[in-house]
CSV table of C-alpha atoms in Angstrom, one decimal:
chain,number,residue,atom,x,y,z
A,3,SER,CA,64.1,-9.5,76.7
A,4,ALA,CA,64.0,-6.4,74.4
A,5,GLU,CA,61.8,-3.6,73.2
A,6,VAL,CA,62.3,-3.3,69.2
A,7,ARG,CA,59.9,0.1,67.8
A,8,GLY,CA,58.8,0.6,64.8
A,9,ARG,CA,55.7,1.7,62.3
A,10,VAL,CA,53.5,-0.5,60.6
A,11,ASP,CA,52.2,0.8,57.3
A,12,ARG,CA,48.8,-1.2,57.4
A,13,VAL,CA,46.8,-3.2,59.4
A,14,ASP,CA,43.8,-5.3,58.2
A,15,LEU,CA,42.1,-6.9,60.4
A,16,LYS,CA,38.8,-9.5,60.1
A,17,ARG,CA,36.2,-11.2,61.7
A,18,SER,CA,36.0,-14.6,61.9
A,19,GLY,CA,33.7,-16.4,64.5
A,20,ASP,CA,36.0,-16.0,67.5
A,21,GLU,CA,38.9,-15.5,65.7
A,22,LEU,CA,40.5,-11.7,65.3
A,23,LEU,CA,42.5,-12.2,61.5
A,24,ILE,CA,45.0,-9.8,61.3
A,25,ARG,CA,47.6,-8.9,58.1
A,26,ILE,CA,49.8,-6.2,58.0
A,27,THR,CA,51.3,-4.8,54.4
A,28,ASP,CA,54.8,-2.9,54.5
A,29,TYR,CA,55.1,-0.6,51.7
A,30,LYS,CA,58.8,0.0,50.2
A,31,THR,CA,60.2,2.0,47.6
A,32,GLY,CA,63.3,-0.3,47.2
A,33,THR,CA,64.3,-4.0,46.6
A,34,PHE,CA,62.6,-6.6,49.1
A,35,LYS,CA,62.9,-10.3,49.7
A,36,SER,CA,60.1,-12.9,51.3
A,37,PRO,CA,60.5,-13.0,55.2
A,38,ARG,CA,60.1,-16.7,54.9
A,39,GLY,CA,63.2,-18.2,57.0
A,40,SER,CA,64.4,-14.7,57.4
A,41,ALA,CA,64.8,-15.6,61.2
A,42,GLU,CA,67.9,-18.0,60.6
A,43,ASN,CA,70.0,-14.9,59.9
A,44,GLY,CA,68.2,-12.4,61.5
A,45,ILE,CA,68.2,-10.4,58.2
A,46,GLY,CA,64.7,-8.8,57.1
A,47,MET,CA,62.6,-9.8,60.0
A,48,GLN,CA,60.8,-6.7,60.1
A,49,LEU,CA,57.8,-8.1,58.6
A,50,LEU,CA,57.3,-10.8,60.8
A,51,LEU,CA,58.2,-8.8,63.9
A,52,TYR,CA,55.6,-6.4,63.3
A,53,LEU,CA,53.2,-9.5,63.0
A,54,CYS,CA,54.4,-10.8,66.1
A,55,SER,CA,54.1,-8.0,68.4
A,56,LEU,CA,50.1,-7.1,66.9
A,57,CYS,CA,48.7,-10.1,67.8
A,58,SER,CA,50.3,-10.3,71.5
A,59,ASP,CA,48.9,-6.6,72.1
A,60,SER,CA,45.2,-7.6,72.4
A,61,ASP,CA,44.1,-4.7,74.0
A,62,ARG,CA,45.8,-2.5,70.7
A,63,VAL,CA,44.4,-4.7,68.1
A,64,LYS,CA,40.6,-4.6,69.3
A,65,LYS,CA,40.7,-0.9,69.6
A,66,LEU,CA,42.1,-0.8,65.8
A,67,LEU,CA,38.8,-3.0,65.4
A,68,SER,CA,36.7,-0.8,67.0
A,69,ASP,CA,37.8,2.1,65.8
A,70,GLY,CA,37.9,1.1,62.7
A,71,GLU,CA,34.3,-0.4,62.5
A,72,ALA,CA,33.2,3.1,64.2
A,73,ALA,CA,35.1,4.9,61.4
A,74,ALA,CA,33.6,2.5,58.6
A,75,ARG,CA,29.8,3.0,60.2
A,76,LYS,CA,30.4,6.5,59.9
A,77,ALA,CA,31.7,6.3,55.9
A,78,LEU,CA,28.5,4.2,55.1
A,79,LYS,CA,26.4,6.4,56.7
A,80,ARG,CA,27.7,9.5,54.9
A,81,ASN,CA,27.6,8.6,51.7
A,82,ALA,CA,24.1,7.0,51.6
A,83,ASP,CA,23.0,10.3,52.5
A,84,ARG,CA,25.3,11.7,49.5
A,85,THR,CA,23.9,9.0,47.0
A,86,SER,CA,20.0,9.9,48.1
A,87,ALA,CA,20.8,13.6,46.9
A,88,ALA,CA,23.2,13.1,44.3
A,89,PRO,CA,23.0,11.6,40.8
A,90,LEU,CA,24.7,8.0,40.1
A,91,GLY,CA,28.5,8.5,39.3
A,92,SER,CA,28.6,12.5,40.4
A,93,VAL,CA,31.3,14.0,41.7
A,94,HIS,CA,30.9,15.9,44.5
A,95,ALA,CA,32.2,19.5,45.9
A,96,ASP,CA,35.2,17.5,48.2
A,97,GLY,CA,36.1,15.5,45.5
A,98,SER,CA,34.1,12.3,46.4
A,99,SER,CA,32.1,10.3,44.0
A,100,GLY,CA,29.1,9.0,44.7
A,101,ILE,CA,28.0,5.3,45.5
A,102,ASN,CA,26.3,3.1,42.7
A,103,THR,CA,23.3,2.0,44.9
A,104,SER,CA,23.7,-1.4,44.0
A,105,ASP,CA,26.7,-1.5,46.1
A,106,SER,CA,25.5,-3.1,49.7
A,107,PRO,CA,27.8,-2.0,52.7
A,108,ALA,CA,29.4,-5.5,52.3
A,109,ASP,CA,30.6,-4.9,49.1
A,110,ILE,CA,32.0,-1.7,49.7
A,111,CYS,CA,33.7,-2.7,52.9
A,112,GLY,CA,32.5,-5.8,54.5
A,113,GLU,CA,29.6,-7.2,56.5
A,114,LEU,CA,29.7,-4.7,59.8
A,115,PRO,CA,28.8,-6.8,63.1
A,116,GLU,CA,26.3,-4.5,65.3
A,117,ASN,CA,27.9,-2.5,67.8
A,118,SER,CA,26.9,-4.8,70.4
A,119,GLU,CA,28.6,-7.7,69.3
A,120,PRO,CA,31.7,-8.6,71.0
A,121,LEU,CA,35.0,-8.8,70.2
A,122,PRO,CA,36.5,-11.8,69.3
A,123,SER,CA,38.4,-14.0,71.8
A,124,LYS,CA,41.7,-15.0,69.6
A,125,ILE,CA,44.0,-13.1,67.6
A,126,VAL,CA,44.8,-14.9,64.9
A,127,PRO,CA,48.3,-14.2,62.0
A,128,ALA,CA,47.0,-14.1,58.5
A,129,GLY,CA,49.3,-12.7,56.6
A,130,ALA,CA,52.3,-10.2,56.3
A,131,ILE,CA,53.1,-8.7,52.8
A,132,TYR,CA,56.0,-6.0,51.6
A,133,MET,CA,54.3,-4.5,48.3
A,134,SER,CA,56.6,-2.2,46.2
A,135,VAL,CA,54.7,1.5,45.4
A,136,ARG,CA,57.9,2.1,42.5
A,137,THR,CA,56.0,3.4,39.5
A,138,PRO,CA,56.3,0.1,37.2
A,139,GLU,CA,57.8,1.2,33.7
A,140,VAL,CA,55.5,-0.3,30.9
A,141,SER,CA,56.2,-0.9,27.4
A,142,ALA,CA,53.6,-1.0,24.8
A,143,ASP,CA,52.5,-0.9,21.2
A,144,ALA,CA,50.8,2.6,21.1
A,145,PRO,CA,47.9,3.0,20.0
A,146,ALA,CA,47.4,-1.1,19.6
A,147,GLU,CA,47.0,-1.2,23.8
A,148,ASP,CA,44.2,1.0,25.4
A,149,SER,CA,44.2,2.8,28.7
A,150,GLU,CA,42.7,-0.2,30.6
A,151,SER,CA,44.8,-2.5,29.0
A,152,LEU,CA,47.9,-0.7,29.8
A,153,GLU,CA,46.9,-0.2,33.7
A,154,ALA,CA,46.3,-3.9,34.0
A,155,VAL,CA,49.9,-4.5,32.8
A,156,ALA,CA,51.1,-2.0,35.1
A,157,ILE,CA,49.5,-3.0,37.9
A,158,GLY,CA,50.6,-6.6,37.8
A,159,ALA,CA,54.1,-5.6,37.5
A,160,LEU,CA,54.1,-4.4,40.7
A,161,ARG,CA,56.1,-6.8,42.9
A,162,ARG,CA,54.7,-7.9,46.3
A,163,ASP,CA,55.7,-10.7,48.6
A,164,GLY,CA,55.1,-12.2,52.0
A,165,LEU,CA,53.5,-15.1,53.9
A,166,ILE,CA,49.7,-15.5,53.7
A,167,SER,CA,47.8,-18.1,55.2
A,168,ASP,CA,46.8,-20.9,52.7
A,169,ASP,CA,43.3,-20.9,54.1
A,170,PRO,CA,40.7,-20.0,50.8
A,171,GLU,CA,38.0,-17.9,53.4
A,172,ILE,CA,41.3,-15.9,54.3
A,173,VAL,CA,42.6,-15.2,50.4
A,174,ASP,CA,39.2,-14.6,48.9
A,175,ALA,CA,38.7,-11.5,52.3
A,176,MET,CA,42.5,-10.5,50.5
A,177,ASP,CA,41.2,-10.5,47.1
A,178,HIS,CA,37.8,-11.1,46.0
A,179,SER,CA,38.7,-10.9,42.0
A,180,HIS,CA,41.4,-13.9,42.7
A,181,SER,CA,43.6,-11.6,40.2
A,182,GLY,CA,46.4,-11.6,42.0
A,183,HIS,CA,47.1,-8.0,41.4
A,184,TYR,CA,46.7,-7.6,45.3
A,185,ILE,CA,48.7,-10.3,47.1
A,186,PRO,CA,51.2,-12.7,45.9
A,187,VAL,CA,48.6,-15.4,45.8
A,188,ARG,CA,46.1,-17.0,42.7
A,189,TYR,CA,43.4,-19.7,42.0
A,190,LYS,CA,44.8,-21.7,39.3
A,191,VAL,CA,42.1,-23.0,36.5
A,192,ASN,CA,41.1,-26.0,38.8
A,193,GLY,CA,40.7,-24.0,42.0
A,194,GLU,CA,43.8,-24.7,43.9
A,195,LEU,CA,45.4,-21.6,45.4
A,196,SER,CA,48.7,-21.1,43.8
A,197,GLY,CA,51.9,-18.8,45.1
A,198,ASN,CA,55.4,-19.0,47.0
A,199,ALA,CA,54.2,-16.9,49.7
A,200,LEU,CA,51.4,-19.5,50.7
A,201,CYS,CA,51.8,-21.2,54.3
A,202,SER,CA,49.8,-22.7,56.8
A,203,ARG,CA,48.5,-21.0,59.6
A,204,GLU,CA,51.0,-23.5,61.7
A,205,GLU,CA,53.7,-22.3,60.0
A,206,LEU,CA,53.1,-18.5,59.8
A,207,ALA,CA,52.5,-18.6,63.5
A,208,ALA,CA,56.3,-20.7,64.0
A,209,GLN,CA,57.8,-18.0,61.6
A,210,CYS,CA,56.9,-15.0,63.5
A,211,ASP,CA,57.4,-17.2,67.0
A,212,ALA,CA,61.2,-17.9,65.8
A,213,ALA,CA,61.9,-14.1,64.2
A,214,ARG,CA,60.7,-12.8,67.9
A,215,ASP,CA,63.1,-15.3,69.5
A,216,LYS,CA,65.6,-14.4,67.2
A,217,ALA,CA,65.8,-10.5,68.2
A,218,ALA,CA,65.4,-11.3,71.8
A,219,GLN,CA,68.8,-13.6,70.8
A,220,ILE,CA,70.5,-11.0,69.0
A,221,ALA,CA,69.7,-8.3,71.8
A,222,GLY,CA,71.2,-10.9,74.6
A,223,ARG,CA,74.4,-11.0,72.7
A,224,MET,CA,74.6,-7.2,72.8
A,225,ARG,CA,74.3,-6.6,76.3
A,226,SER,CA,76.6,-9.3,76.7
A,227,GLY,CA,79.5,-7.1,74.9
A,228,ILE,CA,79.6,-9.4,71.7
A,229,ALA,CA,80.6,-7.1,68.8
A,230,ASP,CA,82.7,-9.4,66.3
A,231,ALA,CA,83.9,-8.2,63.3
A,232,ASP,CA,82.1,-10.7,61.8
A,233,PRO,CA,79.5,-9.5,59.2
A,234,LEU,CA,76.7,-11.9,57.4
A,235,ALA,CA,78.8,-13.2,54.2
A,236,PRO,CA,77.3,-12.2,50.6
A,237,PRO,CA,76.7,-14.7,47.9
A,238,PRO,CA,79.8,-14.7,45.4
A,239,SER,CA,78.4,-12.2,43.1
A,240,GLN,CA,78.5,-9.4,45.4
A,241,PRO,CA,80.6,-7.1,47.1
A,242,SER,CA,81.3,-7.8,50.7
A,243,PRO,CA,80.1,-5.4,53.3
A,244,CYS,CA,83.4,-4.7,54.4
A,245,ALA,CA,84.1,-2.8,50.9
A,246,TYR,CA,82.3,-0.1,52.0
A,247,CYS,CA,83.2,0.1,55.6
A,248,ASP,CA,85.7,2.8,57.1
A,249,LEU,CA,86.6,1.1,60.2
A,250,LYS,CA,88.7,-1.9,58.4
A,251,PRO,CA,91.9,-0.7,60.2
A,252,LEU,CA,90.5,-1.5,63.6
A,253,CYS,CA,88.7,-4.4,63.2
A,254,ARG,CA,91.6,-5.8,61.1
A,255,ARG,CA,90.6,-8.6,58.9
A,256,THR,CA,92.5,-9.6,56.3
A,257,GLU,CA,90.9,-9.9,53.0
A,258,ASP,CA,90.4,-13.9,53.0
A,259,GLN,CA,88.5,-13.4,56.1
A,260,ARG,CA,86.2,-10.6,54.0
């Protein structure tokens, strides 16, 4: 076994019968690749290890759910109180906006269960997403493009990748608009789901298990003293990691080996 530490940027939880669905999001300023198959070479397993860790820590996840639902109830009550005393669309002194009275609690943050409702008994991985937070550059023929059109183009230019359960209920919960702006999945005209991030529940669970096993294997090799000078070979179009290494005289790898 091995202890791996990290900090998850965002955790989303959803009740579904006796199941608690969990999705994690990691925000990136640099480049990233899909975590699918990352356990094969042990590179890029961050998302899967986060998801695997949370799914195996039921006490922590259920506390997150309880705390999150309690905070949501307080926010809904606070906003409802403000709305009853302020005109629609107004801005309060603290900078928050009034909520349109046509928005029900379900529209705002989903249906909240009663405090007495028991917590789900089973934790199920629903997805793991990398999301770019770099401001995309958008070119347009001004003034032909209005601000809303430019915003839509910019949102569409934000990169997202990951693994998401192909269950329509889960996809709908992640993106009510079906626009693909929030997750790397969208609906086709015929109503079918489309996206390279889609995978079955079984595959997502298997990917998590593979990442966990690979991390344990890597830790075991390190404890055994295995430290071969054998870096991962990059594609032919990319330079070898040895090109940046200051320890070449120690490992004595030849140019052919690099």
